[in-house]
Tab-separated table of N, CA and C in Angstrom:
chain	number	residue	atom	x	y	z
A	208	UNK	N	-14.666	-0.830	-81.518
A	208	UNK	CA	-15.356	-2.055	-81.188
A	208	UNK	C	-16.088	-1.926	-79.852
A	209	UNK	N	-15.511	-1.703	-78.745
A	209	UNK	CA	-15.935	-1.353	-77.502
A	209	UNK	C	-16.062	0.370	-77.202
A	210	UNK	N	-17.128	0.178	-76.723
A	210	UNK	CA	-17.371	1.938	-76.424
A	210	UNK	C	-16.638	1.960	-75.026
A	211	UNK	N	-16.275	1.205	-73.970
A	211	UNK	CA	-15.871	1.284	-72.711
A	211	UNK	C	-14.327	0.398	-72.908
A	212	UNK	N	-13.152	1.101	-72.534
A	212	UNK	CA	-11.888	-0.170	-72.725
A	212	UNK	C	-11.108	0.278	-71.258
A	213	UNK	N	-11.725	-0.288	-70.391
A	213	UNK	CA	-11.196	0.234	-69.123
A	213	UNK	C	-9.992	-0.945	-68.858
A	214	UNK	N	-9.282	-0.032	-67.927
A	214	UNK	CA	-8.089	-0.865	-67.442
A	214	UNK	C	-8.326	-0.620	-65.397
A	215	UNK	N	-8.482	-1.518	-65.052
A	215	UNK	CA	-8.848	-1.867	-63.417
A	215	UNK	C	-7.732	-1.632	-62.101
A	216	UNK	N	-8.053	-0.933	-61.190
A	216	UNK	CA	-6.638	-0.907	-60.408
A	216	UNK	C	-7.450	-1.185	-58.880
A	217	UNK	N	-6.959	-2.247	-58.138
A	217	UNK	CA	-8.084	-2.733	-57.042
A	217	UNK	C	-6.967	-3.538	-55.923
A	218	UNK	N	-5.633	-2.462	-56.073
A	218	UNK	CA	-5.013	-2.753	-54.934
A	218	UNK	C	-4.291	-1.646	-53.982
A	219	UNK	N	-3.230	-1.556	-53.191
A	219	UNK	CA	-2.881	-0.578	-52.157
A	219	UNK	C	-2.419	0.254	-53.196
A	220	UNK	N	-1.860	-0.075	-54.506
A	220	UNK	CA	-0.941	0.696	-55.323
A	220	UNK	C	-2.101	2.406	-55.466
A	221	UNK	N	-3.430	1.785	-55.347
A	221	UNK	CA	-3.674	3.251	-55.394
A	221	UNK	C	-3.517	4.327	-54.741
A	222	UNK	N	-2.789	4.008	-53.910
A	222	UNK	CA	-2.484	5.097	-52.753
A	222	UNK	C	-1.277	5.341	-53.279
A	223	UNK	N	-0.867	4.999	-54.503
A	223	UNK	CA	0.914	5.269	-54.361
A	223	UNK	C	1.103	6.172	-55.641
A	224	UNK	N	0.754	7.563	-55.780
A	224	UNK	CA	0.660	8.234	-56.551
A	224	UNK	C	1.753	7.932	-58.299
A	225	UNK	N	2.659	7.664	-57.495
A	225	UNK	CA	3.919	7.648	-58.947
A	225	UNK	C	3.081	5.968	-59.255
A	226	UNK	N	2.859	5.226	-58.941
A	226	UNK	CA	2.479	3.997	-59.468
A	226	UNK	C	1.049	4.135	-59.903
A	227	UNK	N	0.152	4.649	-59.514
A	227	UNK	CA	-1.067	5.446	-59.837
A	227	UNK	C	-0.750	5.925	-61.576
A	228	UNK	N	-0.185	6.965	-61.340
A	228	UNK	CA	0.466	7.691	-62.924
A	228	UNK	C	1.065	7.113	-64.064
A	229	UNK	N	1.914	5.563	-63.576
A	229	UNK	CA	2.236	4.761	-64.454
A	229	UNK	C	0.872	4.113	-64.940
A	230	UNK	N	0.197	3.931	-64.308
A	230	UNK	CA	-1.237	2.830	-64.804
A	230	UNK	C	-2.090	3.926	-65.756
A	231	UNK	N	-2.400	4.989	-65.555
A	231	UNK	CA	-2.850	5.669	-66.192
A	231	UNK	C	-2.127	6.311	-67.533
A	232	UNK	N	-0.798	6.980	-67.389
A	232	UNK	CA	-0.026	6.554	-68.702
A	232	UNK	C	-0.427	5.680	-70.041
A	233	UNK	N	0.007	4.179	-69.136
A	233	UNK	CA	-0.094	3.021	-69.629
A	233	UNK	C	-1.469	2.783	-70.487
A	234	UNK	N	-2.393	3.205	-69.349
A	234	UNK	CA	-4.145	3.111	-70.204
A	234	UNK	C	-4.070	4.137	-71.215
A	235	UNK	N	-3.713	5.201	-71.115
A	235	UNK	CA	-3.556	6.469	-71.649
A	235	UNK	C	-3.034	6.305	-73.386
A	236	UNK	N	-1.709	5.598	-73.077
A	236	UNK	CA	-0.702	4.970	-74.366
A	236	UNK	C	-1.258	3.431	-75.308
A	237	UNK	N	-2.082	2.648	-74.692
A	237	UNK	CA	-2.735	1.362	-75.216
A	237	UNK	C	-3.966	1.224	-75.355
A	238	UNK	N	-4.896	2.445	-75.574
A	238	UNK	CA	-6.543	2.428	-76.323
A	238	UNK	C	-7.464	2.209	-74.902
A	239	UNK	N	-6.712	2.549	-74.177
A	239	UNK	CA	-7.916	2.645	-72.728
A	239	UNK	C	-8.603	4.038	-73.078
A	240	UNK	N	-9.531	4.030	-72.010
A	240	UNK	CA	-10.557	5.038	-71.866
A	240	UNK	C	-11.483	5.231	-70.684
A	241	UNK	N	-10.983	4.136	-69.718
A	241	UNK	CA	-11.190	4.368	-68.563
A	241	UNK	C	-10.224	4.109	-67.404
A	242	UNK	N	-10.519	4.227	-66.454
A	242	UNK	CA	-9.944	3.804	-65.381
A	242	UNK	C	-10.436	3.779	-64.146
A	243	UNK	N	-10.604	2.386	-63.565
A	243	UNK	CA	-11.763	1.839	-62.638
A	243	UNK	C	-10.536	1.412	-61.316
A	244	UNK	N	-11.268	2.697	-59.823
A	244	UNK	CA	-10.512	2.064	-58.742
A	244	UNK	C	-11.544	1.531	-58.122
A	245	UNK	N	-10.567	0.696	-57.380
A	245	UNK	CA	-11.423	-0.144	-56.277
A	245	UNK	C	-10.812	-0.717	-55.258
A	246	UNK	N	-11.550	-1.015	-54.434
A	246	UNK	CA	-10.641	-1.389	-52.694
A	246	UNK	C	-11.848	-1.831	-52.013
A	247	UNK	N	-11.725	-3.116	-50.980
A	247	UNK	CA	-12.763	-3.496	-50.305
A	247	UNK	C	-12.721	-2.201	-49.326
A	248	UNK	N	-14.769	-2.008	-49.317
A	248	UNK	CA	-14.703	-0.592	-48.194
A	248	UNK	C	-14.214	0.235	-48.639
A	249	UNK	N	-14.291	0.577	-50.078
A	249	UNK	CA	-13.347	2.045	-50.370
A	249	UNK	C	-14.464	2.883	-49.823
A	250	UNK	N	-15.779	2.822	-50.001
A	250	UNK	CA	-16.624	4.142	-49.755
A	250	UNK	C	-16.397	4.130	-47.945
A	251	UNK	N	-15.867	3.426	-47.546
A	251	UNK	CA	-16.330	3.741	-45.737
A	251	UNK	C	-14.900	4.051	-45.465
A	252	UNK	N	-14.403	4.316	-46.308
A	252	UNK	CA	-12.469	4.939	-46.323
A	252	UNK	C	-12.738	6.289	-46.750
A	253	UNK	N	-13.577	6.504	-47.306
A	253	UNK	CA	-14.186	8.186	-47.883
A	253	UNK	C	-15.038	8.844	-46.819
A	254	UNK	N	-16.202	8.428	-46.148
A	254	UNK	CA	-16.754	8.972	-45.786
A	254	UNK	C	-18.091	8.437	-44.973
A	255	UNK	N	-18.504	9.008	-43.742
A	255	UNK	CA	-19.315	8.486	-42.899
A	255	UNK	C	-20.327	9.217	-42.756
A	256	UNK	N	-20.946	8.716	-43.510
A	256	UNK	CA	-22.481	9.751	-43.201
A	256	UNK	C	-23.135	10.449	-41.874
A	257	UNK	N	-23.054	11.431	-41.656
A	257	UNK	CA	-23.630	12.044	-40.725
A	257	UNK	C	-25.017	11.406	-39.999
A	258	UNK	N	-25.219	11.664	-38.834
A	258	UNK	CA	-26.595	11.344	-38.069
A	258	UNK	C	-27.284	10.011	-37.790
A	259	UNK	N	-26.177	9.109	-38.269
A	259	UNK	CA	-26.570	7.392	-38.269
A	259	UNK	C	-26.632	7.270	-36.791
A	260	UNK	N	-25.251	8.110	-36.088
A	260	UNK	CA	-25.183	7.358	-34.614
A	260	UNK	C	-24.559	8.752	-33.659
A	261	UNK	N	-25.352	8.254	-32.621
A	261	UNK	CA	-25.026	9.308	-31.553
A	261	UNK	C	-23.441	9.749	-31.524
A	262	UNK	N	-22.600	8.901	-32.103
A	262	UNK	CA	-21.464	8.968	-31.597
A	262	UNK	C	-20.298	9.907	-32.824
A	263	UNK	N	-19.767	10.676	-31.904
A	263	UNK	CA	-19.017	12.043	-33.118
A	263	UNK	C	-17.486	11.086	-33.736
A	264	UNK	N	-17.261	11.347	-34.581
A	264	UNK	CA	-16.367	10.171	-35.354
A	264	UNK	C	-14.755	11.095	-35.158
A	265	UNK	N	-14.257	10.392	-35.043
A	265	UNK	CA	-12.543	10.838	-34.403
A	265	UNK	C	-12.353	11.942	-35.886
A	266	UNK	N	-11.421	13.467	-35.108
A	266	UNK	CA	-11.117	14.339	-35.904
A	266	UNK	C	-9.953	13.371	-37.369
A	267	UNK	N	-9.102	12.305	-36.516
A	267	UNK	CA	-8.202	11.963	-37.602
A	267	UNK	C	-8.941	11.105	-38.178
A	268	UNK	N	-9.996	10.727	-38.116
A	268	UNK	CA	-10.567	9.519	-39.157
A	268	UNK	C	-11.183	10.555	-40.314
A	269	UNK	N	-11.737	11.463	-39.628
A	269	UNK	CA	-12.583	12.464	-41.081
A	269	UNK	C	-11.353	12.901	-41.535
A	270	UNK	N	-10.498	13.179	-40.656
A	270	UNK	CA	-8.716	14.373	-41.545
A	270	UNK	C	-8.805	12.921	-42.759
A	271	UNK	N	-8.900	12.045	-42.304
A	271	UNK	CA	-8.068	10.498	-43.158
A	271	UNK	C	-8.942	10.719	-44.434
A	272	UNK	N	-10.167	10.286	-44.015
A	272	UNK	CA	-10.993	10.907	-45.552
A	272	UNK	C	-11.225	11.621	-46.394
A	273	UNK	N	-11.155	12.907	-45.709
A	273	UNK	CA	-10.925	13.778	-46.103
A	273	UNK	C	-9.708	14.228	-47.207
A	274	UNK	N	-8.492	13.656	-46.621
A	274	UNK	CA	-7.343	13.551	-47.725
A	274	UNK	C	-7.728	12.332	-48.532
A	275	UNK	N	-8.168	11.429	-48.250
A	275	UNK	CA	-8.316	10.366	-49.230
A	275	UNK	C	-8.982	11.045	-50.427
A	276	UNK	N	-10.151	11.585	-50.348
A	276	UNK	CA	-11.003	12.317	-51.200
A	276	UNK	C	-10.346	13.657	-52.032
A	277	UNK	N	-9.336	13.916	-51.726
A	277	UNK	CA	-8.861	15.228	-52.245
A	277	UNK	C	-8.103	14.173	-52.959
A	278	UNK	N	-7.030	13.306	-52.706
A	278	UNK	CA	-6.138	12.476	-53.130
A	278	UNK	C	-7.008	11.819	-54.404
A	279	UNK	N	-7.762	11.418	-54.445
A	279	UNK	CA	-8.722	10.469	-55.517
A	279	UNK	C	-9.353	11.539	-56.361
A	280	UNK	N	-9.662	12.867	-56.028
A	280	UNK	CA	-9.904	14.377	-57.013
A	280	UNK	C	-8.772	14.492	-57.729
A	281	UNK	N	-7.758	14.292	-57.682
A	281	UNK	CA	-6.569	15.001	-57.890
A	281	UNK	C	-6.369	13.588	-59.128
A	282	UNK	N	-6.819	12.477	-58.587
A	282	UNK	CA	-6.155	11.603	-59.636
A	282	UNK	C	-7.717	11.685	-60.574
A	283	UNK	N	-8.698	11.582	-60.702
A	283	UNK	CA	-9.897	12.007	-61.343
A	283	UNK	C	-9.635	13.501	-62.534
A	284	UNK	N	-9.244	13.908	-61.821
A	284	UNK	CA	-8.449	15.293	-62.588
A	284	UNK	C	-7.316	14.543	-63.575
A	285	UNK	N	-6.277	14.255	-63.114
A	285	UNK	CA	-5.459	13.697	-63.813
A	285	UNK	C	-5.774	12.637	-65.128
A	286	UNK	N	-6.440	11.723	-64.701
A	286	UNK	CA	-7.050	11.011	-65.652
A	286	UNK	C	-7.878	12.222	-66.464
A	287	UNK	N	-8.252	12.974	-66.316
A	287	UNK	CA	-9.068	13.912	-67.350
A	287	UNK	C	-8.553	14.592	-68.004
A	288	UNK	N	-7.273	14.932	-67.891
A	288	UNK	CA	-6.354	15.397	-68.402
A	288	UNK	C	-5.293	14.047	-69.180
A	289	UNK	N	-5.407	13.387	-69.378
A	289	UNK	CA	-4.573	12.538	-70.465
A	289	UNK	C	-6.042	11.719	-71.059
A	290	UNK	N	-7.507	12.149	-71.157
A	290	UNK	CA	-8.571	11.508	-71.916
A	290	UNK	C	-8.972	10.581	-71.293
A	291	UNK	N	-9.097	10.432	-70.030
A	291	UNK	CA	-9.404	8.968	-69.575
A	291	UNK	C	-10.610	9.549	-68.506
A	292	UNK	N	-11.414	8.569	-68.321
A	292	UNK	CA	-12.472	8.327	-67.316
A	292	UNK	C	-12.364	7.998	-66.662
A	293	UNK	N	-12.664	8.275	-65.183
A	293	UNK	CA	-12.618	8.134	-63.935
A	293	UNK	C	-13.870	7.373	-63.194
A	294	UNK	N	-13.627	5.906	-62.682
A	294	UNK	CA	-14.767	5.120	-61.552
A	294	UNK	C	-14.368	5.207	-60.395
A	295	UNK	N	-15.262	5.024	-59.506
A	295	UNK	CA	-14.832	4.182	-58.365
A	295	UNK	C	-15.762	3.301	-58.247
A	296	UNK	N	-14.814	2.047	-57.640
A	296	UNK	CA	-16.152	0.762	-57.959
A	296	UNK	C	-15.813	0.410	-56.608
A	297	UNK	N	-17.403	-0.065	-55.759
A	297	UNK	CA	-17.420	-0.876	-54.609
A	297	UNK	C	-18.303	-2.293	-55.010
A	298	UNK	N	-17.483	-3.012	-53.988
A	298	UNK	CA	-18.555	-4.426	-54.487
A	298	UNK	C	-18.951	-4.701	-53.296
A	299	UNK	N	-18.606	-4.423	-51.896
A	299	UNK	CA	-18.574	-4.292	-50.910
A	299	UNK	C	-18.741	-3.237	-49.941
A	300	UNK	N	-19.576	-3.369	-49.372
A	300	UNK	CA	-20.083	-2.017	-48.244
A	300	UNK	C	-20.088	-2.565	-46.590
A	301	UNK	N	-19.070	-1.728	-46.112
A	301	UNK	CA	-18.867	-2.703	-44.313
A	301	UNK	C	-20.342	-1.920	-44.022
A	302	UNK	N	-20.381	-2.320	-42.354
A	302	UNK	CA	-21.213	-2.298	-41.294
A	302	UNK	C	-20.996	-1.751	-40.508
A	303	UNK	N	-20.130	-0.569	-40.057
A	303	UNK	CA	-19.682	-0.029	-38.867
A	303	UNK	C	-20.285	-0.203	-37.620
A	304	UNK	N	-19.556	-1.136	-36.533
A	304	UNK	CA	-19.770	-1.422	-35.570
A	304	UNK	C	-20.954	-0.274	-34.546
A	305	UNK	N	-20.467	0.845	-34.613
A	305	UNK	CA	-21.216	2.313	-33.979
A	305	UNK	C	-22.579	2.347	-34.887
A	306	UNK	N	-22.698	2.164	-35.755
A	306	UNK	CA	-23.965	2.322	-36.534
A	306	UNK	C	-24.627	1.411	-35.920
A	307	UNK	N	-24.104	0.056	-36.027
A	307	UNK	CA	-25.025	-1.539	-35.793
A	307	UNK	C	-25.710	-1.227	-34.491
A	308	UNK	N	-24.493	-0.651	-33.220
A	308	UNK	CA	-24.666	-0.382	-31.838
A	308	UNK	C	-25.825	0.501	-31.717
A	309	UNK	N	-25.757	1.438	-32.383
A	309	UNK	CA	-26.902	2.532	-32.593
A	309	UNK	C	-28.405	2.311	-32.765
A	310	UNK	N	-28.331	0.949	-33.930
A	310	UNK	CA	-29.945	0.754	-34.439
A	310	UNK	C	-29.613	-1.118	-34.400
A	311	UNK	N	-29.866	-1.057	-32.766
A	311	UNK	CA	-29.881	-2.457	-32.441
A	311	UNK	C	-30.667	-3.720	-33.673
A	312	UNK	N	-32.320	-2.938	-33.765
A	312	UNK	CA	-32.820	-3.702	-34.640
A	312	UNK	C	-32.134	-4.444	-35.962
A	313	UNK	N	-31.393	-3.533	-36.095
A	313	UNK	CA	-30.621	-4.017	-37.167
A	313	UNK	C	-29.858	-5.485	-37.421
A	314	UNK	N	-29.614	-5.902	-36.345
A	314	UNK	CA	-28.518	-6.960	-35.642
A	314	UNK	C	-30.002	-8.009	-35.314
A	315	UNK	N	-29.518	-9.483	-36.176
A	315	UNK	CA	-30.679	-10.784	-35.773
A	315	UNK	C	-29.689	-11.603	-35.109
A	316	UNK	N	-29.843	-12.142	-34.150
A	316	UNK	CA	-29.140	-13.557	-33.536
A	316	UNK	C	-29.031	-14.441	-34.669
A	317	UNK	N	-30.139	-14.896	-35.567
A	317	UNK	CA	-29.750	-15.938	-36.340
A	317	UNK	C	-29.452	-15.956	-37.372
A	318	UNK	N	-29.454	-14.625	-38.234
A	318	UNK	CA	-29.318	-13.925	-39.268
A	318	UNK	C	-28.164	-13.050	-39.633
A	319	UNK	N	-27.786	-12.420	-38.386
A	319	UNK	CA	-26.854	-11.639	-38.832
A	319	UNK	C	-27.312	-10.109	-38.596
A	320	UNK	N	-27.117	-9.970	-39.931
A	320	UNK	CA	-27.159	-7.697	-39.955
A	320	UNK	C	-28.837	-8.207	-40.835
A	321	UNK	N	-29.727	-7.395	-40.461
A	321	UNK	CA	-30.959	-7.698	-41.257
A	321	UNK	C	-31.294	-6.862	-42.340
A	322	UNK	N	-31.839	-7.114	-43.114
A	322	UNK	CA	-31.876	-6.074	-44.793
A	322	UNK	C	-32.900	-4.872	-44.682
A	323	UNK	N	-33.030	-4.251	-43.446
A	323	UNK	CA	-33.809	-3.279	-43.519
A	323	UNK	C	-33.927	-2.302	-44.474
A	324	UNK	N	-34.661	-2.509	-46.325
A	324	UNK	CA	-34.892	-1.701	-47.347
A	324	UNK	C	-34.540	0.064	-46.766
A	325	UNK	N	-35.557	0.345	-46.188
A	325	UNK	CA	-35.605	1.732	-45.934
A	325	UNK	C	-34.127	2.433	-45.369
A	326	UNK	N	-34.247	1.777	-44.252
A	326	UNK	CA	-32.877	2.270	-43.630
A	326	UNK	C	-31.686	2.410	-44.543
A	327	UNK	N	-30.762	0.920	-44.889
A	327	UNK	CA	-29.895	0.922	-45.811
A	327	UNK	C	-30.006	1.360	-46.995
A	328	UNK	N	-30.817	1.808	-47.640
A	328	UNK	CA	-31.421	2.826	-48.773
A	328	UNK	C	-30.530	4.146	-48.417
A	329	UNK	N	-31.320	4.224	-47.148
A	329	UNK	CA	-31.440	5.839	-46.722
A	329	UNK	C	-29.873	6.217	-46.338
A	330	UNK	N	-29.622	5.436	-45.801
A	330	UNK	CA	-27.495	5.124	-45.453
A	330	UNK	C	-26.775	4.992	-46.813
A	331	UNK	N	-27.191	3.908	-47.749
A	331	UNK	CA	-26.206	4.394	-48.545
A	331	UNK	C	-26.538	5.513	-49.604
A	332	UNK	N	-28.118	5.907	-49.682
A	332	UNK	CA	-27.803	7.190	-50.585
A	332	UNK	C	-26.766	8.434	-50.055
A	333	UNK	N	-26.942	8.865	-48.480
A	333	UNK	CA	-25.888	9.643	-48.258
A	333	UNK	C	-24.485	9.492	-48.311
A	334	UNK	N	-24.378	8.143	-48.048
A	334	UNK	CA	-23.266	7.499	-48.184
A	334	UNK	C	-22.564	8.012	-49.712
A	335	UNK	N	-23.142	7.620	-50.741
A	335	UNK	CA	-22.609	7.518	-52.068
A	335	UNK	C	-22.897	8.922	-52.600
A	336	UNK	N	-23.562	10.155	-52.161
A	336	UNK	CA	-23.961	11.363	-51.289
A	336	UNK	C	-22.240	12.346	-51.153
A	337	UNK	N	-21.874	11.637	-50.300
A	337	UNK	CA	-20.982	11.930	-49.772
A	337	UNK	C	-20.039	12.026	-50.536
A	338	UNK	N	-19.379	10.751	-51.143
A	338	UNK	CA	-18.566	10.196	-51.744
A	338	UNK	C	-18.268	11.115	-53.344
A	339	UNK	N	-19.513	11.338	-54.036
A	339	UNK	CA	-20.044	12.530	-55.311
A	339	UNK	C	-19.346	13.968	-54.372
A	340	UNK	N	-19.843	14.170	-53.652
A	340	UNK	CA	-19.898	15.372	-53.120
A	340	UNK	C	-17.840	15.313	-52.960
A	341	UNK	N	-17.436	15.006	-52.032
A	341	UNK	CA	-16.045	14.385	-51.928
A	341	UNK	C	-15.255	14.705	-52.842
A	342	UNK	N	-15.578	13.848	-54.264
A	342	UNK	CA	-15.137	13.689	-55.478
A	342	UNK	C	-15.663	14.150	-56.180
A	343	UNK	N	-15.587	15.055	-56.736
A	343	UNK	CA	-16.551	15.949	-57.668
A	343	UNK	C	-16.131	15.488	-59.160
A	344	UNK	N	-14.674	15.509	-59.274
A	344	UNK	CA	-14.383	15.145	-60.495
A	344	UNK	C	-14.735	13.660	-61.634
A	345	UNK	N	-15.196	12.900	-59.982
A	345	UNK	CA	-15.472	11.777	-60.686
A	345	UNK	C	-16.152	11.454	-62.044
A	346	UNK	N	-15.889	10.840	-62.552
A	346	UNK	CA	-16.815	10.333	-63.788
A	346	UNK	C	-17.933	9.306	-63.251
A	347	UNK	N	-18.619	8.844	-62.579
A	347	UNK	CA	-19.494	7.995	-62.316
A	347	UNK	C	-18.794	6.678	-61.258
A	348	UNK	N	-19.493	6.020	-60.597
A	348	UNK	CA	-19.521	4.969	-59.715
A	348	UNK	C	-19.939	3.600	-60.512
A	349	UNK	N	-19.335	2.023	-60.031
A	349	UNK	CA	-20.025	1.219	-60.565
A	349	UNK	C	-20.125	0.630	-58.589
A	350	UNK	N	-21.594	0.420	-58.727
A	350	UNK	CA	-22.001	-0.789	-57.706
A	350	UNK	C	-22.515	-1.548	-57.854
A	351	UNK	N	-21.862	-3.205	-56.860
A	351	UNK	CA	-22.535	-4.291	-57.318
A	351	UNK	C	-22.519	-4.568	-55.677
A	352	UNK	N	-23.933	-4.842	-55.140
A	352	UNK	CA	-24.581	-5.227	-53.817
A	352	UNK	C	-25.446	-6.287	-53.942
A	353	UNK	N	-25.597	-6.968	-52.871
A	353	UNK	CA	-26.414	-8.436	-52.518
A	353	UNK	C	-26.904	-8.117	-51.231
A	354	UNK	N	-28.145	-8.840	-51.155
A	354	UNK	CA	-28.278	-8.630	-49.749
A	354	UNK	C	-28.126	-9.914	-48.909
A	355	UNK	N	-27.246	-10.752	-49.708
A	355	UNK	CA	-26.718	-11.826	-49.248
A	355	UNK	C	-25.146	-11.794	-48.125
């Protein structure tokens, strides 16, 4: 009936490997065929694009991503191995304070963060860049953005 029968996991539990493995099981054993993570800011928990800002990003924040990304390969793998498909879904993309600091323009008094097309284009293709690169095993990304 459905070509897509995903089952959704969009809390801390994804960090918790044995509870990770039960959900996938579970999709695995009841006609799933995917499996969609998600976390507010998961992509800025993966990875910080190079050359946005003068400023060099702490060795343990890249170590942090860095395992995050091997950690989320490993379950991408796993899911591929019991037939299942692998997302990562953001619905949400932060602002890192050092970036904003960096490209003042960016920042309106009455507005807020401003929708500069080009720029934020150019940020999150490396961004999501990164994230592919990171995760190789992935099966595809879902994003849903506003520039609201």
């Amino acid at each position: 009936m459905w070509e897509t029968r995903a089952l959704e996991l969009n809390n801390q539990d994804i960090w918790n490997w044995s509870s990770v493995c039960n959900l996938v099981r579970y999709a695995s054993q009841h006609g799933f065929n995917t499996i969609v993570v998600g976390q507010a800011d998961l992509f800025g928990k993966l990875v910080s694009p190079k050359g946005y800002t003068p400023f060099h990003y702490n060795d343990s924040v890249s170590s942090q991503q860095r395992a995050r990304c091997i950690y989320l390969n490993r379950l991408a793998m796993y899911c591929r191995e019991q037939g299942l498909r692998f997302y990562l879904q953001a619905k949400e993309l932060d602002f890192p304070t050092e970036l904003l600091l960096s490209h003042k323009y960016l920042l309106d008094n009455q507005q807020g963060i401003l929708f500069d097309v080009d720029f934020w284009s150019r940020w999150l293709t490396d961004k999501i860049r990164g994230v592919c690169q990171g995760i190789p095993a992935l099966t595809g990304l879902i994003i849903a953005l506003s520039s609201t």
